[in-house]
Short mmCIF file of C-alpha atoms in Angstrom, two decimals:
data_model
loop_
_atom_site.label_atom_id
_atom_site.label_comp_id
_atom_site.label_asym_id
_atom_site.label_seq_id
_atom_site.Cartn_x
_atom_site.Cartn_y
_atom_site.Cartn_z
CA MET P 10 9.69 22.61 23.56
CA LEU P 11 12.48 25.03 22.66
CA THR P 12 11.32 28.62 22.31
CA ILE P 13 13.36 30.91 20.05
CA VAL P 14 13.36 34.49 21.27
CA VAL P 15 13.18 36.90 18.33
CA MET P 16 14.67 40.34 18.89
CA LYS P 17 15.39 43.53 16.99
CA LYS P 18 18.58 45.54 17.25
CA SER P 19 19.28 48.98 15.75
CA ILE P 20 22.87 49.89 14.90
CA GLU P 21 23.76 53.50 14.21
CA LEU P 22 25.28 54.19 10.80
CA VAL P 23 28.93 55.21 11.08
CA SER P 24 31.43 56.59 8.59
CA ASN P 25 32.24 54.29 5.62
CA ILE P 26 29.92 51.55 6.91
CA GLU P 27 28.36 51.45 3.44
CA ASN P 28 31.52 49.64 2.27
CA LEU P 29 30.37 46.70 4.36
CA PHE P 30 27.10 46.45 2.41
CA GLY P 31 28.81 45.44 -0.85
CA THR P 32 27.67 45.83 -4.44
CA ARG P 33 23.86 45.77 -4.52
CA ASP P 34 23.95 44.89 -0.81
CA GLU P 35 25.40 41.44 -1.59
CA ASN P 36 27.29 41.35 1.72
CA LEU P 37 24.11 42.00 3.66
CA GLN P 38 22.51 39.09 1.81
CA ILE P 39 25.43 36.85 2.83
CA MET P 40 24.88 37.83 6.47
CA GLU P 41 21.11 37.34 6.21
CA GLU P 42 21.43 33.86 4.69
CA GLY P 43 24.39 32.75 6.82
CA LEU P 44 23.06 34.02 10.15
CA SER P 45 19.30 33.58 9.56
CA VAL P 46 18.55 37.25 10.25
CA THR P 47 16.87 40.06 8.34
CA ILE P 48 18.72 43.34 7.89
CA GLU P 49 16.83 46.51 7.01
CA LEU P 50 18.41 49.84 6.18
CA LYS P 51 16.85 52.86 7.84
CA ALA P 52 17.63 56.54 7.36
CA ASP P 53 20.24 56.67 10.11
CA ALA P 54 20.54 53.07 11.31
CA VAL P 55 20.60 49.41 10.37
CA GLN P 56 17.93 47.22 11.95
CA ILE P 57 18.70 43.53 12.51
CA GLU P 58 15.98 41.05 13.41
CA GLY P 59 16.30 37.38 14.33
CA ALA P 60 17.17 35.04 17.16
CA ALA P 61 19.13 36.78 19.91
CA ARG P 62 22.27 34.74 19.29
CA ASP P 63 22.22 35.38 15.53
CA VAL P 64 21.54 39.09 15.98
CA ALA P 65 24.51 39.32 18.34
CA ARG P 66 26.78 37.70 15.73
CA ALA P 67 25.57 40.11 13.04
CA GLU P 68 26.11 43.06 15.36
CA GLN P 69 29.66 41.83 16.02
CA ILE P 70 30.37 41.92 12.27
CA PHE P 71 29.32 45.57 12.11
CA THR P 72 31.43 46.40 15.19
CA ASP P 73 34.47 44.57 13.81
CA PHE P 74 34.19 46.21 10.40
CA ASP P 75 34.06 49.66 11.98
CA TYR P 76 37.16 48.87 14.06
CA LEU P 77 39.09 47.51 11.06
CA ASN P 78 38.03 50.46 8.93
CA ARG P 79 39.28 52.92 11.58
CA SER P 80 42.51 50.92 11.76
CA GLY P 81 43.11 51.63 8.08
CA LEU P 82 42.45 48.13 6.71
CA ASP P 83 41.39 48.23 3.07
CA PHE P 84 39.61 45.13 1.77
CA LYS P 85 40.40 44.30 -1.88
CA ASN P 86 39.44 41.92 -4.67
CA GLY P 87 36.48 40.28 -2.99
CA GLU P 88 38.37 39.68 0.28
CA LEU P 89 35.49 40.99 2.38
CA VAL P 90 32.94 38.75 0.64
CA ALA P 91 35.13 35.70 1.24
CA MET P 92 35.77 36.60 4.88
CA LEU P 93 32.07 37.14 5.58
CA LYS P 94 31.32 33.68 4.20
CA VAL P 95 33.86 32.19 6.59
CA VAL P 96 32.58 34.19 9.57
CA THR P 97 28.93 33.26 8.97
CA GLN P 98 29.82 29.56 8.60
CA ASP P 99 31.96 29.35 11.76
CA GLU P 100 30.48 30.60 15.01
CA SER P 101 33.90 30.72 16.67
CA THR P 102 35.34 33.08 14.03
CA THR P 103 35.05 36.87 14.05
CA LEU P 104 35.74 39.31 11.22
CA ARG P 105 38.37 41.11 13.31
CA GLY P 106 40.06 37.88 14.36
CA LEU P 107 40.20 36.64 10.77
CA ALA P 108 41.62 39.91 9.46
CA GLU P 109 44.24 40.19 12.21
CA ALA P 110 45.31 36.56 11.73
CA GLY P 111 46.02 37.39 8.09
CA LYS P 112 48.11 40.42 9.10
CA GLN P 113 50.21 38.28 11.44
CA ARG P 114 51.34 36.17 8.51
CA SER P 115 53.84 38.08 6.37
CA PHE P 116 52.96 37.04 2.83
CA GLY P 117 55.20 39.55 1.10
CA LYS P 118 53.59 42.15 -1.14
CA ARG P 119 50.08 40.70 -0.77
CA GLN P 120 47.81 39.95 2.14
CA VAL P 121 46.24 36.53 1.73
CA GLN P 122 42.95 35.65 3.40
CA PRO P 123 41.17 32.29 3.38
CA LYS P 124 38.10 32.47 1.16
CA SER P 125 36.27 29.46 2.62
CA MET P 126 36.16 27.40 5.81
CA ASN P 127 38.19 24.63 4.18
CA GLN P 128 40.86 27.13 3.17
CA ARG P 129 41.01 28.43 6.73
CA ARG P 130 41.38 24.90 8.13
CA TYR P 131 44.09 24.29 5.51
CA LEU P 132 46.13 27.31 6.62
CA ASP P 133 45.72 26.33 10.28
CA ALA P 134 46.82 22.77 9.44
CA ILE P 135 49.97 24.02 7.70
CA GLU P 136 50.88 25.98 10.82
CA LYS P 137 50.19 23.05 13.14
CA TYR P 138 51.45 19.98 11.22
CA ASP P 139 54.79 19.20 9.56
CA MET P 140 53.17 17.30 6.68
CA VAL P 141 49.90 18.37 5.06
CA PHE P 142 47.99 16.91 2.12
CA ALA P 143 45.55 19.09 0.17
CA ILE P 144 43.23 17.22 -2.20
CA GLY P 145 40.61 18.87 -4.38
CA PRO P 146 39.68 20.29 -7.80
CA ALA P 147 41.42 23.08 -9.66
CA GLY P 148 40.89 26.62 -8.47
CA THR P 149 40.47 25.88 -4.75
CA GLY P 150 43.71 27.62 -3.76
CA LYS P 151 45.66 24.51 -2.77
CA THR P 152 48.94 25.49 -4.42
CA TYR P 153 48.64 29.26 -4.06
CA LEU P 154 47.98 29.11 -0.31
CA ALA P 155 50.82 26.62 0.17
CA VAL P 156 53.25 28.94 -1.64
CA ALA P 157 51.91 31.88 0.40
CA MET P 158 52.58 30.01 3.66
CA ALA P 159 56.05 29.09 2.39
CA VAL P 160 56.81 32.76 1.64
CA SER P 161 55.50 33.69 5.10
CA ALA P 162 57.76 31.09 6.74
CA LEU P 163 60.76 32.39 4.79
CA ASN P 164 59.98 36.04 5.61
CA ASN P 165 59.64 35.21 9.32
CA LYS P 166 62.91 33.22 9.23
CA LYS P 167 61.17 29.99 10.27
CA VAL P 168 62.90 28.23 7.34
CA ASN P 169 66.00 28.99 5.28
CA ARG P 170 64.68 27.99 1.89
CA ILE P 171 61.65 27.04 -0.17
CA ILE P 172 61.65 23.99 -2.42
CA LEU P 173 58.84 23.59 -4.96
CA ALA P 174 58.54 20.32 -6.87
CA ARG P 175 56.29 18.89 -9.57
CA PRO P 176 56.24 15.66 -11.56
CA ALA P 177 57.11 16.35 -15.21
CA VAL P 178 54.03 14.74 -16.75
CA GLU P 179 52.15 16.24 -19.70
CA ALA P 180 48.45 16.94 -19.15
CA GLY P 181 47.23 14.89 -22.08
CA GLU P 182 49.60 16.40 -24.63
CA ARG P 183 52.88 15.21 -26.09
CA LEU P 184 55.30 18.12 -26.11
CA GLY P 185 58.06 16.17 -27.83
CA PHE P 186 61.70 17.21 -27.78
CA LEU P 187 62.33 20.50 -26.02
CA PRO P 188 65.55 22.36 -26.90
CA GLY P 189 67.74 24.09 -24.33
CA THR P 190 69.28 23.27 -20.97
CA LEU P 191 67.77 20.77 -18.53
CA GLN P 192 66.19 23.63 -16.53
CA GLU P 193 64.70 25.11 -19.72
CA LYS P 194 63.26 21.72 -20.63
CA VAL P 195 61.38 21.33 -17.33
CA ASP P 196 60.40 24.98 -16.76
CA PRO P 197 57.11 24.71 -18.73
CA TYR P 198 55.89 22.09 -16.24
CA LEU P 199 56.79 24.36 -13.29
CA ARG P 200 55.36 27.64 -14.59
CA PRO P 201 52.33 27.73 -12.20
CA LEU P 202 54.75 27.73 -9.25
CA TYR P 203 56.71 30.64 -10.73
CA ASP P 204 53.43 32.53 -11.27
CA ALA P 205 52.46 32.18 -7.61
CA LEU P 206 55.90 33.32 -6.42
CA TYR P 207 55.97 36.44 -8.60
CA GLU P 208 52.47 37.36 -7.44
CA LEU P 209 53.42 37.09 -3.77
CA MET P 210 56.95 38.52 -3.88
CA GLU P 211 58.75 41.34 -5.65
CA GLY P 212 60.15 40.12 -8.95
CA GLU P 213 63.75 41.14 -8.19
CA ARG P 214 63.68 39.30 -4.87
CA VAL P 215 62.31 36.15 -6.51
CA ASP P 216 65.15 36.29 -9.07
CA ARG P 217 67.77 36.76 -6.32
CA CYS P 218 66.35 33.88 -4.27
CA LEU P 219 66.30 31.60 -7.32
CA GLU P 220 69.88 32.56 -8.19
CA LYS P 221 71.11 31.80 -4.65
CA ASN P 222 68.98 28.62 -4.34
CA VAL P 223 67.02 30.12 -1.45
CA ILE P 224 64.07 29.19 -3.63
CA GLU P 225 64.45 26.04 -5.69
CA ILE P 226 61.95 24.86 -8.29
CA ALA P 227 62.58 21.44 -9.77
CA PRO P 228 60.98 18.19 -10.98
CA ILE P 229 60.39 15.64 -8.24
CA ALA P 230 63.14 13.40 -9.67
CA PHE P 231 65.68 15.95 -8.38
CA MET P 232 64.62 15.17 -4.77
CA ARG P 233 66.11 11.66 -4.73
CA GLY P 234 68.90 11.13 -2.21
CA ARG P 235 68.42 14.46 -0.44
CA THR P 236 67.51 15.27 3.16
CA LEU P 237 65.70 18.60 3.36
CA ASN P 238 66.43 20.45 6.62
CA ASP P 239 65.16 23.96 7.52
CA SER P 240 62.99 23.91 4.41
CA PHE P 241 59.41 24.48 3.34
CA VAL P 242 58.81 21.85 0.65
CA ILE P 243 55.77 21.79 -1.65
CA LEU P 244 54.89 18.95 -4.01
CA ASP P 245 52.32 20.17 -6.53
CA GLU P 246 50.26 18.02 -8.95
CA ALA P 247 50.97 15.06 -6.67
CA GLN P 248 48.29 12.95 -8.41
CA ASN P 249 50.84 12.49 -11.22
CA THR P 250 53.51 10.94 -9.01
CA THR P 251 54.12 7.22 -9.12
CA SER P 252 54.04 5.14 -5.96
CA GLU P 253 57.84 5.11 -5.85
CA GLN P 254 58.12 8.89 -6.33
CA MET P 255 55.61 9.63 -3.56
CA LYS P 256 57.35 7.33 -1.07
CA MET P 257 60.66 8.94 -2.00
CA PHE P 258 59.28 12.45 -1.49
CA VAL P 259 57.55 11.96 1.88
CA THR P 260 60.73 10.43 3.29
CA ARG P 261 62.88 13.47 2.35
CA LEU P 262 61.64 15.56 5.29
CA GLY P 263 64.46 16.69 7.58
CA PHE P 264 64.65 18.66 10.81
CA ASN P 265 62.70 21.93 11.16
CA SER P 266 60.95 21.38 7.84
CA LYS P 267 57.40 21.32 6.52
CA ALA P 268 55.99 19.49 3.53
CA VAL P 269 52.74 20.29 1.73
CA ILE P 270 51.47 17.87 -0.92
CA THR P 271 48.70 19.10 -3.25
CA GLY P 272 46.78 17.30 -5.96
CA ASP P 273 43.53 16.66 -7.80
CA ILE P 274 42.67 12.97 -7.98
CA THR P 275 40.24 13.61 -10.86
CA GLN P 276 43.08 14.78 -13.15
CA ILE P 277 45.57 11.91 -13.21
CA ASP P 278 47.75 12.02 -16.35
CA LEU P 279 50.08 9.12 -15.61
CA PRO P 280 50.92 6.99 -18.67
CA ASN P 281 50.11 3.29 -18.94
CA ALA P 282 47.47 3.56 -16.21
CA LYS P 283 50.08 3.52 -13.42
CA LYS P 284 48.64 3.85 -9.94
CA SER P 285 48.81 7.39 -8.60
CA GLY P 286 51.20 7.84 -5.69
CA LEU P 287 48.77 10.33 -4.18
CA LEU P 288 45.90 7.82 -4.12
CA GLU P 289 48.17 5.28 -2.47
CA ALA P 290 49.48 7.82 0.09
CA ILE P 291 45.93 8.76 1.10
CA GLU P 292 45.25 5.11 1.92
CA VAL P 293 48.61 4.23 3.48
CA LEU P 294 49.16 7.38 5.58
CA LYS P 295 45.60 8.19 6.66
CA ASN P 296 46.17 7.00 10.24
CA VAL P 297 49.75 8.24 10.68
CA GLU P 298 49.99 10.72 13.54
CA GLY P 299 51.35 14.14 12.62
CA ILE P 300 49.93 14.22 9.07
CA SER P 301 46.89 16.31 8.15
CA PHE P 302 44.61 15.54 5.19
CA ASN P 303 42.52 18.45 3.87
CA TYR P 304 39.81 18.04 1.23
CA PHE P 305 38.32 20.73 -1.01
CA GLY P 306 35.16 20.80 -3.12
CA GLU P 307 33.45 22.97 -5.68
CA GLU P 308 32.30 25.32 -2.89
CA ASP P 309 35.95 26.27 -2.33
CA VAL P 310 36.66 27.33 -5.93
CA VAL P 311 37.92 30.92 -5.97
CA ARG P 312 38.15 31.41 -9.72
CA HIS P 313 35.36 32.62 -12.00
CA ASN P 314 31.91 31.46 -10.80
CA LEU P 315 31.59 29.50 -14.02
CA VAL P 316 34.47 27.23 -12.91
CA SER P 317 32.38 25.91 -9.99
CA ARG P 318 29.52 25.03 -12.33
CA ILE P 319 31.91 23.33 -14.78
CA ILE P 320 33.44 21.21 -11.99
CA ARG P 321 29.94 20.26 -10.79
CA ALA P 322 28.92 19.20 -14.31
CA TYR P 323 31.99 16.97 -14.70
CA ASP P 324 31.47 15.46 -11.22
CA GLU P 325 27.84 14.64 -12.03
CA ARG P 326 28.88 13.01 -15.32
CA ALA P 327 31.56 10.94 -13.55
CA LYS P 328 29.03 9.76 -10.96
CA SER P 329 26.55 8.86 -13.70
CA GLN P 330 29.20 6.87 -15.58
CA GLN P 331 30.26 5.07 -12.38
CA MET P 332 26.65 4.15 -11.64
CA SER P 333 26.22 2.78 -15.16
CA LEU P 334 29.37 0.65 -14.77
CA GLU P 335 28.18 -0.76 -11.43
CA LEU P 336 24.78 -1.64 -12.89
CA ALA P 337 26.42 -3.34 -15.85
CA LYS P 338 28.55 -5.49 -13.51
CA GLN P 339 25.56 -6.78 -11.56
CA PRO P 340 24.70 -10.41 -12.54
CA ARG P 341 21.53 -10.66 -14.51
CA GLU P 342 18.77 -12.55 -12.77
CA GLN P 343 17.75 -15.58 -14.68
CA GLU P 344 14.08 -15.58 -15.44
CA GLY P 345 13.87 -19.36 -15.00
CA PRO P 346 15.40 -22.48 -16.45
CA GLN P 347 16.40 -22.08 -20.07
CA GLU P 348 15.03 -24.58 -22.56
CA PRO P 349 17.68 -26.72 -24.30
CA LEU P 350 18.43 -25.77 -27.85
CA GLN P 351 16.70 -28.00 -30.39
CA GLN P 352 18.93 -29.78 -32.86
#
């Protein structure tokens, strides 16, 4: 029978360590729940109690935070909360290692940290593979992280340009005739990609890169006939590509290039019930070596907490409807021979 050795460890309070505790000690609660330990604040120390292995991991978090704090790292906008969730979920990850990995990637004017284990695996996959699929609901960081990695690759001179593409399909609306040039007509469909770029890079630099075609944002139809060398290519909203468009896109990849394909298979807006190119690609390419498929769920949503609950409610309704359809399709058992109708 396995015996778990419970131990207590006291850690001396150091300067600014209270920043680790979080609002109303929420970060300590994350550590307690994630590491199965209890943390008690004393007058001049923090006492951690639990299994020896778990206590050691908690102590490492305190040590790493002190080191990062002394190094001048300033955690912002819930970054620390997100990183603690990753560290407590993955025994091989440390707070210091996670923070320093983020610093090694030059994301421009912002430092980007994965806010869940799936996001971390996604970033690692983009570094390792030349073609990466990211499938999951809205708000899980699929597009934003892909653009961030593209900016990092451009800043580190790993690629010469960034190409961002989207299918021009309305999300349930009919926008009708749009005046202006061709670029002005398609820009409304591409606005989320512009938003991510301007958040990650200085506005003037984005404008210069767009003017010189170092960054190109276009509908997927513009990709036909091209071979994309030395490029970081992102296809967003891939669930709204047709089978032909998806095959065309994944065969554009040239030398020294990466492609990231993102989409949400629950939000397909294709007209006439055409089959989604993303759904087909998942099936056709699942066993192709050199391609990584990454899936996200409601636990990866990094928007308002309410968004996670909304996604869960829609998922539960979809499952309920699917179950009702399957029950309706089942043949009814005959209760015995039917009597012939009397004339």
